[in-house]
Coordinates of C-alpha atoms in Angstrom, one line a residue:
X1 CA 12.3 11.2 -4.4
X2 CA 9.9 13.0 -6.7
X3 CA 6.3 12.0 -7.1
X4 CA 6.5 11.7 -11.0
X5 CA 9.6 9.8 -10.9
X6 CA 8.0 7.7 -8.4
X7 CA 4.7 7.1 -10.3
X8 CA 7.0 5.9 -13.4
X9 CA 9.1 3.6 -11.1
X10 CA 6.4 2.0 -9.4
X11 CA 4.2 0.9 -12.7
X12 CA 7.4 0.0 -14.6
X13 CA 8.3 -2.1 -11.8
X14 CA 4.7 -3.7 -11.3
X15 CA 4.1 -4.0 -14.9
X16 CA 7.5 -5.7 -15.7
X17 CA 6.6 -8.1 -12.3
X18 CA 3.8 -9.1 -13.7
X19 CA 5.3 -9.9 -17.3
X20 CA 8.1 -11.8 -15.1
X21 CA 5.0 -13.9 -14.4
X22 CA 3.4 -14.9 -17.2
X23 CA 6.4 -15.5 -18.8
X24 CA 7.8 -18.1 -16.2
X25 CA 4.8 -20.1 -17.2
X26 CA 4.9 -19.4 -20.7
X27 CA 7.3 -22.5 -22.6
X28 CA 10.4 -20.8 -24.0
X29 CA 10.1 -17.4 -22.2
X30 CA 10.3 -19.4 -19.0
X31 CA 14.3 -18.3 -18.1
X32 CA 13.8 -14.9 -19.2
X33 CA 10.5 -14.4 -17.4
X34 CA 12.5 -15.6 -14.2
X35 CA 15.5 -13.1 -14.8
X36 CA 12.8 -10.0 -15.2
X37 CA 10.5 -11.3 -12.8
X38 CA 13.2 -10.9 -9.6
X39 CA 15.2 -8.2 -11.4
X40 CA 12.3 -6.2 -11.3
X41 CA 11.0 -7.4 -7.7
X42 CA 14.1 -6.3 -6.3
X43 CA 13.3 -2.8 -8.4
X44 CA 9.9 -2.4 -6.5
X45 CA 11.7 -3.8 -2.8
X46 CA 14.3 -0.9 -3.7
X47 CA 11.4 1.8 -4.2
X48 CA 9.8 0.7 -1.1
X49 CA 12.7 1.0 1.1
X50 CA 13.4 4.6 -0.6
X51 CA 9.8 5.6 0.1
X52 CA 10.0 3.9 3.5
X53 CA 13.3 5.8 4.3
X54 CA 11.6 9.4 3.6
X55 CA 9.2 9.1 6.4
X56 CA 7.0 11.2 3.4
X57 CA 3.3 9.7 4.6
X58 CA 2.4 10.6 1.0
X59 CA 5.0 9.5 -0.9
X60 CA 5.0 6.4 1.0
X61 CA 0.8 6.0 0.7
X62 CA 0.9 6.8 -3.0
X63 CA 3.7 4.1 -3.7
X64 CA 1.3 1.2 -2.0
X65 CA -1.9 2.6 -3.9
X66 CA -0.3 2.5 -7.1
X67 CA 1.2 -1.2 -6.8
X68 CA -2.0 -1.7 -5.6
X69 CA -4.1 -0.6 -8.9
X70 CA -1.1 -1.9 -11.6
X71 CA -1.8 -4.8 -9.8
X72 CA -5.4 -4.9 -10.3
X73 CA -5.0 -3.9 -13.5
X74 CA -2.4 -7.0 -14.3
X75 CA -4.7 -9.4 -12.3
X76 CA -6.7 -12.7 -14.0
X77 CA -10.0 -12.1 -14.2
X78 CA -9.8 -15.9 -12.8
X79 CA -8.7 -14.1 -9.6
X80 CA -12.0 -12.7 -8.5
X81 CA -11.5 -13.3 -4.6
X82 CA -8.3 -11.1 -4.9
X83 CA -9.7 -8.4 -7.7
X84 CA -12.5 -7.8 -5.1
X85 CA -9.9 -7.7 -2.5
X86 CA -7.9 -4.8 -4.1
X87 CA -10.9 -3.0 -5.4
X88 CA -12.1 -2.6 -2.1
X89 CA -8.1 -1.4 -0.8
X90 CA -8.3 1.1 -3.5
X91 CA -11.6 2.2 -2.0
X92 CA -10.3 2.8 1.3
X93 CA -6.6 4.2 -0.1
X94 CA -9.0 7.1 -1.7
X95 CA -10.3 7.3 1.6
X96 CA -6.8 7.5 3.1
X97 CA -5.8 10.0 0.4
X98 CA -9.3 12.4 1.5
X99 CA -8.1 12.0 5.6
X100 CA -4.2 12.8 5.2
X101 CA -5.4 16.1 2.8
X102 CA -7.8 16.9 5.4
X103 CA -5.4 16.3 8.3
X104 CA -2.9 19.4 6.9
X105 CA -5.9 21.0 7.3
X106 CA -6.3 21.6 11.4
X107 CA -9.7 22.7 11.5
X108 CA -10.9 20.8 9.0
X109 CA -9.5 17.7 10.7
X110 CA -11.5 18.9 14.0
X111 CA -14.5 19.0 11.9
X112 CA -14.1 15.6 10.6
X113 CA -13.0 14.5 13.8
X114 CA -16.3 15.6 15.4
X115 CA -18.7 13.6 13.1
X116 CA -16.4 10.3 13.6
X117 CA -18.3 8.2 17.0
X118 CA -16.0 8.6 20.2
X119 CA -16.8 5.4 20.9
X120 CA -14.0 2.5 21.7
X121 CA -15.0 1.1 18.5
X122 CA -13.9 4.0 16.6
X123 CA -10.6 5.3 18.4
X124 CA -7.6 4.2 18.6
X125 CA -6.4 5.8 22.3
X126 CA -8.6 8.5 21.7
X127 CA -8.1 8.8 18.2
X128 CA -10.3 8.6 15.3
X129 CA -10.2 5.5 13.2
X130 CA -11.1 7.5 10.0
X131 CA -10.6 6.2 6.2
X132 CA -6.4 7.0 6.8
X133 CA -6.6 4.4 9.6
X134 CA -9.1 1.7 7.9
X135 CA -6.7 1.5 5.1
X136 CA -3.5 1.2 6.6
X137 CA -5.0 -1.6 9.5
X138 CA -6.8 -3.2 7.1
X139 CA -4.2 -3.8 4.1
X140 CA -1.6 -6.2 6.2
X141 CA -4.0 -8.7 6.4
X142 CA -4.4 -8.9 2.2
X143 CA -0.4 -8.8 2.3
X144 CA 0.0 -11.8 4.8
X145 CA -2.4 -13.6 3.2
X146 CA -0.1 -13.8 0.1
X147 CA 2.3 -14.5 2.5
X148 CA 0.3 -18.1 3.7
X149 CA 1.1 -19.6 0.1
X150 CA 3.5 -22.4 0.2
X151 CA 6.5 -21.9 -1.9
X152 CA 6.1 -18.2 -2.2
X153 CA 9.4 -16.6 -4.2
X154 CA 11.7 -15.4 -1.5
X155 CA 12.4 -11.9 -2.9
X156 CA 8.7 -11.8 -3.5
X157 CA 7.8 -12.6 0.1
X158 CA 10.6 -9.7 1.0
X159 CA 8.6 -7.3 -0.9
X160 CA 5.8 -8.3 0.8
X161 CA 7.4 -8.0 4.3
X162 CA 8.4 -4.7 3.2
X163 CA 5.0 -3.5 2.3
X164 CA 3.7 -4.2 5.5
X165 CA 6.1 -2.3 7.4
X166 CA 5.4 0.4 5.2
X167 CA 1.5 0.6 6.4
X168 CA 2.6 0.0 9.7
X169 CA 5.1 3.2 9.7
X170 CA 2.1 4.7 7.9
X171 CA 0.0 4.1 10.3
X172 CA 2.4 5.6 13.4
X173 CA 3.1 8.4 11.8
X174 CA -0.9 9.6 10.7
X175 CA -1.1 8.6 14.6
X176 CA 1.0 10.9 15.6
X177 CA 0.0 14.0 13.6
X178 CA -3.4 12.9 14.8
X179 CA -2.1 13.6 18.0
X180 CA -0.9 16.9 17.4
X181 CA -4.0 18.4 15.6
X182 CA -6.7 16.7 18.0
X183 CA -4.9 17.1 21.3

């Protein structure tokens, strides 16, 4: 999986999502909007599991941070609770972006490591809870939220399920180079 041909696949399939959408509420578009809405969910649950499969923390970190901004970007402005919400995920998946460039970076990472607080507060078994770890620990929470809704579209609830996993693999597998830069 390429990152260009991941970029494409990601906003085509959150920009035709989001068309699904307004369409099921729009009269006469309404069976239409319903066949491109989970035709294209099952488009972004298929990218997800591809990214997911590669173990590629980058890959797999740009995938969520560009759903997250096409998203944003197709979002109500009547949705300000959940704008704010994503504006502030984009703000810590720049963060996350900084910490895993830094990371391939040994000493660097030692540096940054060094002006993070070693106290309990800010490790995780010793390890810093820098931007990489904020985002990934933090962005579940938005996901399950979505996930509270009654009568949430099955495939759309997989996709969700699936994103979740992916910040949870995320987050195991920045723990572990963690480990073998810091330790």
């Amino acid at each position: 999986m390429d990152k260009d041909g991941l970029t494409l696949r990601v906003i085509n399939a959150v920009e035709l999502v989001t068309n699904g959408r307004i369409a099921l509420r729009t009269e006469g578009k309404t069976e239409q909007g319903r066949s491109d809405f989970h035709k294209d969910i099952l488009d972004a649950i298929e990218i997800f599991n591809e990214a997911l499969s590669t173990n590629d923390i980058f890959l797999m970190l740009l995938c969520e941070n560009l759903f997250l901004a096409q998203e944003l970007a197709g979002a109500s402005q009547r949705e300000k609770k959940a704008r704010e919400s994503y504006e502030v995920a984009l703000i810590e998946y720049n963060d996350a972006f900084y910490c895993y460039e830094t990371i391939l970076k040994p000493e660097e990472y030692k540096k940054l490591d060094l002006g993070i607080s070693h106290g309990d507060k800010y490790r995780n078994k010793g390890m810093p809870k820098d931007g990489f770890m904020v985002a990934v620990a933090a962005h579940p929470a938005r996901l399950e939220n979505g996930l509270k809704m009654i009568g949430i579209d099955p495939d759309e609830q997989t996709l969700r399920e699936l994103r979740i996993k992916v910040c949870k693999r995320l987050k195991d597998l920045y723990f572990e180079m963690q480990q073998g830069v810091l330790k």
